[in-house]
Short mmCIF file of C-alpha atoms and ligand atoms in Angstrom, two decimals:
data_model
loop_
_atom_site.label_atom_id
_atom_site.label_comp_id
_atom_site.label_asym_id
_atom_site.label_seq_id
_atom_site.Cartn_x
_atom_site.Cartn_y
_atom_site.Cartn_z
CA ALA A 1 -10.90 -18.28 -15.87
CA ALA A 2 -11.17 -17.85 -19.72
CA ARG A 3 -14.16 -19.55 -21.30
CA GLY A 4 -13.15 -19.64 -24.85
CA ARG A 5 -14.24 -16.10 -25.75
CA GLY A 6 -11.17 -15.17 -27.69
CA PHE A 7 -7.67 -14.58 -27.68
CA ARG A 8 -7.72 -11.15 -25.93
CA GLU A 9 -9.87 -12.59 -23.01
CA LEU A 10 -7.40 -15.60 -22.77
CA ALA A 11 -4.45 -13.20 -22.64
CA GLN A 12 -6.14 -11.09 -19.93
CA ALA A 13 -7.00 -14.26 -17.86
CA VAL A 14 -3.49 -15.49 -18.08
CA CYS A 15 -2.08 -12.06 -17.05
CA SER A 16 -4.52 -11.91 -14.19
CA HIS A 17 -3.87 -15.35 -12.92
CA LEU A 18 0.00 -15.15 -13.14
CA TYR A 19 0.11 -11.61 -11.34
CA ARG A 20 -2.01 -12.86 -8.41
CA ALA A 21 -0.68 -16.62 -8.14
CA TYR A 22 3.10 -15.46 -8.03
CA PRO A 23 3.97 -12.86 -5.58
CA HIS A 24 7.46 -12.32 -7.09
CA TYR A 25 5.71 -11.22 -10.45
CA SER A 26 5.43 -7.60 -10.04
CA TRP A 27 3.54 -6.73 -13.24
CA VAL A 28 2.53 -9.21 -16.22
CA GLY A 29 1.69 -8.19 -19.70
CA VAL A 30 0.94 -9.73 -23.17
CA TYR A 31 2.19 -7.72 -26.17
CA MET A 32 1.18 -8.44 -29.82
CA ILE A 33 3.13 -7.58 -32.98
CA GLU A 34 1.18 -5.28 -35.09
CA GLY A 35 3.19 -3.89 -38.08
CA ASP A 36 6.62 -2.54 -36.89
CA ARG A 37 5.57 -2.62 -33.13
CA LEU A 38 4.29 -4.29 -30.11
CA LYS A 39 0.95 -3.17 -28.75
CA LEU A 40 -0.28 -4.10 -25.28
CA TRP A 41 -3.30 -6.28 -25.41
CA ALA A 42 -3.73 -7.40 -21.82
CA TRP A 43 -1.96 -6.67 -18.48
CA ASP A 44 -2.40 -6.92 -14.78
CA GLY A 45 -0.45 -5.24 -11.83
CA PRO A 46 -0.61 -2.30 -9.58
CA GLN A 47 -0.17 0.28 -12.04
CA PRO A 48 -0.40 0.76 -15.97
CA THR A 49 2.79 1.08 -18.15
CA GLN A 50 3.46 4.02 -20.27
CA HIS A 51 4.72 1.55 -22.66
CA VAL A 52 1.52 0.60 -24.60
CA GLU A 53 3.26 0.57 -27.86
CA ILE A 54 7.00 -0.56 -28.13
CA PRO A 55 8.95 -0.48 -31.55
CA LEU A 56 10.27 -3.74 -32.50
CA ASN A 57 13.79 -2.37 -32.29
CA ALA A 58 13.41 -1.16 -28.72
CA GLY A 59 13.65 -2.82 -25.35
CA LEU A 60 13.93 -6.34 -24.22
CA CYS A 61 10.35 -6.67 -25.56
CA GLY A 62 11.47 -5.72 -28.96
CA TRP A 63 14.44 -8.02 -28.84
CA ALA A 64 12.34 -11.07 -28.04
CA ALA A 65 9.67 -10.25 -30.36
CA SER A 66 12.12 -9.63 -33.43
CA THR A 67 14.29 -12.61 -32.55
CA GLY A 68 11.67 -15.03 -31.47
CA GLN A 69 14.04 -15.75 -28.46
CA LEU A 70 13.17 -15.93 -24.65
CA ALA A 71 14.99 -13.18 -22.64
CA ASN A 72 15.69 -13.82 -18.95
CA VAL A 73 17.27 -10.93 -17.51
CA PRO A 74 18.56 -11.30 -13.89
CA ASP A 75 19.49 -7.50 -13.46
CA VAL A 76 17.81 -5.16 -15.84
CA ARG A 77 20.26 -2.52 -14.92
CA LYS A 78 23.13 -4.29 -16.49
CA ASP A 79 21.30 -5.12 -19.75
CA PRO A 80 21.73 -2.49 -22.38
CA ARG A 81 18.48 -3.70 -24.11
CA TYR A 82 16.47 -2.89 -21.17
CA LEU A 83 13.69 -0.02 -21.71
CA GLN A 84 12.65 1.34 -18.34
CA CYS A 85 9.35 0.93 -17.17
CA PHE A 86 8.78 0.80 -13.45
CA LEU A 87 11.64 2.18 -11.30
CA SER A 88 11.22 -0.77 -8.89
CA CYS A 89 11.82 -3.45 -11.52
CA GLN A 90 15.01 -5.38 -11.11
CA SER A 91 14.68 -8.53 -13.17
CA GLU A 92 12.38 -9.11 -16.16
CA ILE A 93 11.48 -12.26 -18.42
CA VAL A 94 10.09 -11.89 -21.90
CA VAL A 95 8.72 -15.00 -23.48
CA PRO A 96 7.73 -15.30 -27.29
CA ILE A 97 4.21 -16.40 -28.05
CA ALA A 98 5.26 -18.24 -31.36
CA ARG A 99 4.16 -21.20 -33.46
CA GLY A 100 5.38 -22.60 -36.84
CA GLY A 101 8.15 -19.99 -37.05
CA LYS A 102 5.65 -17.23 -36.69
CA VAL A 103 5.90 -14.75 -33.71
CA TYR A 104 2.57 -13.39 -32.68
CA GLY A 105 3.58 -11.48 -29.41
CA GLU A 106 5.09 -12.26 -25.95
CA ILE A 107 4.44 -12.48 -22.35
CA ASP A 108 6.41 -9.85 -20.38
CA ILE A 109 6.83 -10.15 -16.67
CA ASP A 110 8.52 -7.75 -14.34
CA SER A 111 9.77 -8.59 -10.91
CA ASP A 112 11.00 -6.24 -8.05
CA ARG A 113 13.43 -9.07 -7.03
CA LEU A 114 16.87 -9.45 -8.62
CA ALA A 115 17.12 -12.90 -10.61
CA ALA A 116 13.33 -13.73 -10.05
CA PHE A 117 13.13 -16.12 -12.80
CA GLY A 118 14.43 -19.72 -12.74
CA ALA A 119 14.73 -22.24 -15.48
CA GLU A 120 11.60 -24.08 -14.51
CA GLU A 121 9.59 -20.74 -14.82
CA GLU A 122 11.25 -20.54 -18.29
CA THR A 123 9.76 -23.95 -19.22
CA PHE A 124 6.28 -23.26 -17.60
CA LEU A 125 6.02 -19.81 -19.22
CA GLN A 126 6.97 -21.29 -22.52
CA GLU A 127 4.08 -23.97 -22.14
CA ALA A 128 1.64 -21.20 -21.48
CA CYS A 129 2.99 -19.30 -24.54
CA ALA A 130 2.55 -22.50 -26.74
CA ILE A 131 -1.21 -22.45 -25.68
CA LEU A 132 -1.43 -18.55 -26.27
CA ALA A 133 0.11 -19.14 -29.72
CA GLU A 134 -2.18 -21.90 -30.78
CA ARG A 135 -5.29 -19.93 -29.72
CA ALA A 136 -3.72 -16.64 -31.42
CA ALA A 137 -3.49 -18.68 -34.78
CA ALA A 138 -7.10 -19.38 -34.70
CA ASP A 139 -8.37 -16.22 -33.27
CA ALA A 140 -10.47 -13.71 -35.52
CA GLU A 141 -9.37 -10.63 -33.70
CA VAL A 142 -5.90 -11.45 -34.02
CA GLN A 143 -6.14 -12.05 -37.88
CA ALA A 144 -7.96 -8.76 -38.18
CA ALA A 145 -5.14 -6.88 -36.26
CA GLY A 146 -2.53 -8.44 -38.61
CA ALA A 147 -0.67 -9.69 -35.62
CA GLY A 148 2.35 -11.52 -35.76
CA ARG A 149 5.35 -11.90 -38.37
N1 LIG B 201 10.91 -3.37 -20.01
C1 LIG B 201 10.41 -3.47 -21.27
C2 LIG B 201 9.53 -2.47 -21.52
C3 LIG B 201 8.06 -2.68 -21.00
S1 LIG B 201 7.55 -2.63 -19.35
O1 LIG B 201 8.48 -3.63 -18.66
C4 LIG B 201 5.98 -2.91 -19.09
C5 LIG B 201 11.55 -3.78 -22.19
O2 LIG B 201 12.73 -3.51 -21.89
O3 LIG B 201 11.21 -3.93 -23.36
#
């Protein structure tokens, strides 16, 4: 569990908890906005992603970060915004970490199941992101990275 050591540690604890607790979550990451791109600050899953940096104009991740809106995509193969990562991925949810009109980053979750994410999960993940945003707004490393816009 996170022990108040800072945003990055909290983000890692959230990723690891979500990945282990929910069998239909195949990969969980936290991306943070730095300048014109997203950078991967924390993740858990069976394998690393090649997308450790994503431009804000690319992928579901870029779309959610630049619009500040949640993306819940039941079939990634049918969504033109999708940037392919894991071949086994079938659905994906991206939830902004935002507060007071400022978007700091996002939680990104891949699933190997179609339509893995329901409305109650959207709410739960938005609540988790609200806590992350509160911590991001107060965190020295986040400020030093210039994260958010
Ligand atoms: N699929 C994402 C790219 C990141 S990976 O899933 C880890 C996207 O469309 O932005």
